[in-house]
Short mmCIF file of C-alpha atoms in Angstrom, two decimals:
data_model
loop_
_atom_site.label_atom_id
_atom_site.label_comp_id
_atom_site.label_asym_id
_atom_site.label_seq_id
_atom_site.Cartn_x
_atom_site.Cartn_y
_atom_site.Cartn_z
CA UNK A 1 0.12 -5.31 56.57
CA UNK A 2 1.60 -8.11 57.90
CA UNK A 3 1.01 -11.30 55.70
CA UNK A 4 0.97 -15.01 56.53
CA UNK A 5 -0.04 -18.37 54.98
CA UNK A 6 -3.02 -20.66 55.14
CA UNK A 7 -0.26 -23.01 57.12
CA UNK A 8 -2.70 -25.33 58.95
CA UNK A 9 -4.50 -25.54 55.09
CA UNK A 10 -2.43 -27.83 52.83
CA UNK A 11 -4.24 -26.81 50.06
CA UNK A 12 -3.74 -23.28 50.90
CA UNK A 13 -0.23 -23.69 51.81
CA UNK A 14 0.80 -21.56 47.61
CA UNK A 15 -0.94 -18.48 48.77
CA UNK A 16 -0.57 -15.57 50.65
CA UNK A 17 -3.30 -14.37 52.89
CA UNK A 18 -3.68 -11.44 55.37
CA UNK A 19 -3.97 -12.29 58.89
CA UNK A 20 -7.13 -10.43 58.78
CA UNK A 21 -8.33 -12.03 55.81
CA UNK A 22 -7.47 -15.24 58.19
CA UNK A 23 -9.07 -14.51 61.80
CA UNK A 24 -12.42 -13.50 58.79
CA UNK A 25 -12.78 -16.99 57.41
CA UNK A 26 -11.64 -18.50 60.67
CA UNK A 27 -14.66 -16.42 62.60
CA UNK A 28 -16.80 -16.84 59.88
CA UNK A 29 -16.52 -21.34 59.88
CA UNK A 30 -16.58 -20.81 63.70
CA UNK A 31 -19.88 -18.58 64.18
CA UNK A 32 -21.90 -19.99 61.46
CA UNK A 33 -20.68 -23.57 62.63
CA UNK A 34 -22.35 -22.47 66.47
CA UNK A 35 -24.94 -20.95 64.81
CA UNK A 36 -26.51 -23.84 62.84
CA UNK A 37 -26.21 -26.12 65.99
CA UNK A 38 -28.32 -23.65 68.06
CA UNK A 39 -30.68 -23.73 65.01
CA UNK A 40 -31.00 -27.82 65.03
CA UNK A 41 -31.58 -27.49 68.01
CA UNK A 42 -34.22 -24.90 68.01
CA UNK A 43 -36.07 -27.39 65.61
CA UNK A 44 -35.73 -30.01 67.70
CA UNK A 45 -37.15 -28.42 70.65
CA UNK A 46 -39.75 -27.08 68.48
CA UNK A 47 -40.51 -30.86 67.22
CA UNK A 48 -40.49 -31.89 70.77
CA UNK A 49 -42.98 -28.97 72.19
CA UNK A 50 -45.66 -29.73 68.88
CA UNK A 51 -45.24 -33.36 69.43
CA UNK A 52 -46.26 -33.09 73.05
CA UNK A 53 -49.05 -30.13 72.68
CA UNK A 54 -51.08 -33.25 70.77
CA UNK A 55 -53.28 -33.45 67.71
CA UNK A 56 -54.64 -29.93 67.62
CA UNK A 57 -51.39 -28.91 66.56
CA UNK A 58 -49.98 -31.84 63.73
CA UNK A 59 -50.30 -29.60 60.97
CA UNK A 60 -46.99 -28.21 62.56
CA UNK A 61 -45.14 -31.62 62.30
CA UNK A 62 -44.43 -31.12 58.86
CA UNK A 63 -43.74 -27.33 58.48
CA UNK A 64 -40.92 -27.73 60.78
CA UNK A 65 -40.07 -30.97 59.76
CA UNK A 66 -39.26 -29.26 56.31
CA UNK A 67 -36.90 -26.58 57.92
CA UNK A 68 -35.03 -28.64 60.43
CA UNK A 69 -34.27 -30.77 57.27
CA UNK A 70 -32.63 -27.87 55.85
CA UNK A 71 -30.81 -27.04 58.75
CA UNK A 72 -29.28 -30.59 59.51
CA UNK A 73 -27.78 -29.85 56.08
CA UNK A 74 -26.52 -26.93 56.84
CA UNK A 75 -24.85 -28.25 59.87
CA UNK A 76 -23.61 -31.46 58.01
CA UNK A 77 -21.86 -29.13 55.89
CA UNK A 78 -20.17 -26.50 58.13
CA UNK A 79 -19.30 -30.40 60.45
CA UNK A 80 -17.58 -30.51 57.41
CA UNK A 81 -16.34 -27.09 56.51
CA UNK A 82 -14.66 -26.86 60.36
CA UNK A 83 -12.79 -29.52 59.54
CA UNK A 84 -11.35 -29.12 55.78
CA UNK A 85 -10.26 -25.53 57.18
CA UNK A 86 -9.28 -26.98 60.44
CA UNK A 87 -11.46 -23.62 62.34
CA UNK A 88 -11.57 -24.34 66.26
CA UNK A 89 -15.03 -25.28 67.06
CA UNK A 90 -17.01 -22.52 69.97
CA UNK A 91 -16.10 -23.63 73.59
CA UNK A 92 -19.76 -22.95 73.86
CA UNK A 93 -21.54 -25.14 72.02
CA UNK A 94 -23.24 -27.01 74.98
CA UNK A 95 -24.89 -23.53 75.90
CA UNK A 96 -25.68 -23.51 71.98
CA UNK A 97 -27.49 -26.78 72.45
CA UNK A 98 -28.85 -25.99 75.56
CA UNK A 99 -30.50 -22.52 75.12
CA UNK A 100 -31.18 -23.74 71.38
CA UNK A 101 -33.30 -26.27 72.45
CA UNK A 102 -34.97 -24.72 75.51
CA UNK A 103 -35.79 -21.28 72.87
CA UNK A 104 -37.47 -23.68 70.67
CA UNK A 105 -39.26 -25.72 73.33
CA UNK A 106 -40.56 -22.94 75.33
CA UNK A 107 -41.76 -20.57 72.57
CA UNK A 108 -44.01 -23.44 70.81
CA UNK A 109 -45.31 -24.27 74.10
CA UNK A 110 -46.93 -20.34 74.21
CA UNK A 111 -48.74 -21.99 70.78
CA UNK A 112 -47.87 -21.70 66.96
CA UNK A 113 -47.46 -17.84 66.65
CA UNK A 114 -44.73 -17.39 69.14
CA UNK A 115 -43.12 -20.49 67.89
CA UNK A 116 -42.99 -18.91 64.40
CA UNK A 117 -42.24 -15.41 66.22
CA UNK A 118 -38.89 -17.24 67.39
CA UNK A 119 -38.08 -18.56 63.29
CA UNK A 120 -38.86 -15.17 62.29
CA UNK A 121 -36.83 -13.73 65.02
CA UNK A 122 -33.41 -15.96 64.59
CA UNK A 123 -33.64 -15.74 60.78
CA UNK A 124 -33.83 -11.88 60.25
CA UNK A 125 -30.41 -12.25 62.14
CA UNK A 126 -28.77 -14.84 60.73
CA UNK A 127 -30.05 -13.34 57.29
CA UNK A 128 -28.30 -10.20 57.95
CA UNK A 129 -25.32 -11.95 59.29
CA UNK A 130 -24.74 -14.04 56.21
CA UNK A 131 -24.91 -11.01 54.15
CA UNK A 132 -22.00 -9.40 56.19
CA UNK A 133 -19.91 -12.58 56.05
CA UNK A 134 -20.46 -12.99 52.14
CA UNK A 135 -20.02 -8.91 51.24
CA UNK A 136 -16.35 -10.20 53.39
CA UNK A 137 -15.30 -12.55 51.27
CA UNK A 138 -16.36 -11.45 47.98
CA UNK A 139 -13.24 -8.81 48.57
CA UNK A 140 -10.37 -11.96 48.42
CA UNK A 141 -12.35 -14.89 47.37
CA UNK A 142 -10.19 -14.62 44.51
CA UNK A 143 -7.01 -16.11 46.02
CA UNK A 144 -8.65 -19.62 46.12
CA UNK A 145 -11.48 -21.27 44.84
CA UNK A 146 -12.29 -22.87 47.91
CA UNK A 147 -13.31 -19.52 49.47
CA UNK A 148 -16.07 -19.27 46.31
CA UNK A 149 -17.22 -22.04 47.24
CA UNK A 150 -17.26 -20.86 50.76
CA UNK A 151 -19.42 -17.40 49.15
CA UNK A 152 -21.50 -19.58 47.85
CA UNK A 153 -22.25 -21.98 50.20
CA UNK A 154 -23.16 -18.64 52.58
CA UNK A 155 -25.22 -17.62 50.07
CA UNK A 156 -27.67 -20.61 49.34
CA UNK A 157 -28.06 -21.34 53.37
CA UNK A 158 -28.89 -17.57 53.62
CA UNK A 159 -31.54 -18.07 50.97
CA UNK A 160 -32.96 -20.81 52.73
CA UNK A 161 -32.85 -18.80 56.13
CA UNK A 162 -34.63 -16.01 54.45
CA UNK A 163 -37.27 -18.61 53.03
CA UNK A 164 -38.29 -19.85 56.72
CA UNK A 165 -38.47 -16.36 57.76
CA UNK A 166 -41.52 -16.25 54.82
CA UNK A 167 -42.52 -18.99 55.98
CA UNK A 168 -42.73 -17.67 59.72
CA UNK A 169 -44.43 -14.62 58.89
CA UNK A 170 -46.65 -16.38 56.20
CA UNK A 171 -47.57 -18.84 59.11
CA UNK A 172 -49.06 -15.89 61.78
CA UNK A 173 -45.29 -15.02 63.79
CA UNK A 174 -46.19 -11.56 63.49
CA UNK A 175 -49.33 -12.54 65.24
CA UNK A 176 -47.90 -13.78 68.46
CA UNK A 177 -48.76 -12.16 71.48
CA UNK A 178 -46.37 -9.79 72.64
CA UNK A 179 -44.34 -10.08 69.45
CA UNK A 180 -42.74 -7.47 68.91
CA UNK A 181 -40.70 -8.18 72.75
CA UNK A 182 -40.14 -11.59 72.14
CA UNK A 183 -38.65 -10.62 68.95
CA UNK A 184 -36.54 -8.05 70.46
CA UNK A 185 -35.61 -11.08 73.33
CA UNK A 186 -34.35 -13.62 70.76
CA UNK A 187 -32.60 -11.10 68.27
CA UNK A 188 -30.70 -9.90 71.17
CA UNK A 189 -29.81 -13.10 72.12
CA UNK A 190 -28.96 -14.28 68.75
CA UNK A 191 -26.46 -11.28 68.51
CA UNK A 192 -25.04 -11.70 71.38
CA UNK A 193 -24.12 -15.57 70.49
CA UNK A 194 -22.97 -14.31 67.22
CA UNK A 195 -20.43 -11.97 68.95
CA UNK A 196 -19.69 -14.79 71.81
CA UNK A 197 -18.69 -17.80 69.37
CA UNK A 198 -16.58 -14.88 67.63
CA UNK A 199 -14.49 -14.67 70.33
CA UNK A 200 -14.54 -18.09 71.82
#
């Protein structure tokens, strides 16, 4: 197989990679870059939907309060992450932002089980998708510690992923009306973006 260097990686320039191994890690920094956008703003639209639905619904304010936290980290950290590996951002992150925000809006204005519906929804994919990307790199991590650190910074945002899905389910998602369609709707369309930002 042909082999190349990390070249646009200083810090990688000592080591011999495959140019599989490469297009994985670059795919990987690019998709879970686009993903945790769409997920800010998911919470964001969600924040904006419960704001304006009024006092019957406050005790919502905090519960995704506490999980768009998590997820401005996340996307703090792949900001980062696309930069130290110099990965080429998705062309289409404004239709990230956009249908992010709109999914998140429109779903917690149907009430607070089709809002969770939508976390439960986006997290059992992104869940499985992080366990792809880090069953990947567990086969060359070796060649640099950087990419453990990569492993394990899939792993801990997939355990917090997997802890708002809990917490959607705990919180009545599977309750929504119509759930099991709207689940089928957003996992779809959650696949889908994972194969688009793979590609552009």
């Amino acid at each position: 197989m042909l082999r190349s260097s990390l070249r646009n990686l200083n810090k990688f320039k000592n080591i011999n990679i495959t140019t599989e191994q490469k297009d994985i890690i670059d795919k990987l920094i690019r998709v879970d870059h686009a993903g945790e956008l769409g997920a800010n703003c998911i919470y964001a639209g969600q924040m904006y939907a419960t704001k304006k639905a009024g006092p019957g619904r406050s005790d919502e304010i905090e519960l995704v309060q506490h999980m768009w936290d998590q997820e401005k980290h996340h996307l703090s950290t792949f900001n980062k992450l696309i930069d130290d590996f110099r990965v080429r951002p998705t062309v289409l992150s404004p239709v990230w932002i956009a249908a992010g925000w709109f999914m998140g809006a429109s779903t917690t204005a149907l009430g607070k089980q089709s809002a969770m519906a939508c976390t439960e929804a986006v997290e059992t994919v992104i869940g499985e998708h992080y366990d792809d990307q880090i069953t990947q790199l567990k086969k060359f991590e070796h060649l640099h510690p950087d990419l453990v650190k990569l492993r394990e910074t899939c792993e801990q945002f997939r355990d917090d992923e997997l802890e708002h899905l809990d917490t959607a389910v705990d919180h009545g998602a599977q309750q929504a009306p119509a759930h099991a369609l709207l689940s089928a709707v957003i996992g779809s369309a959650c696949k889908f973006g994972v194969w688009a930002a793979e590609k552009v």
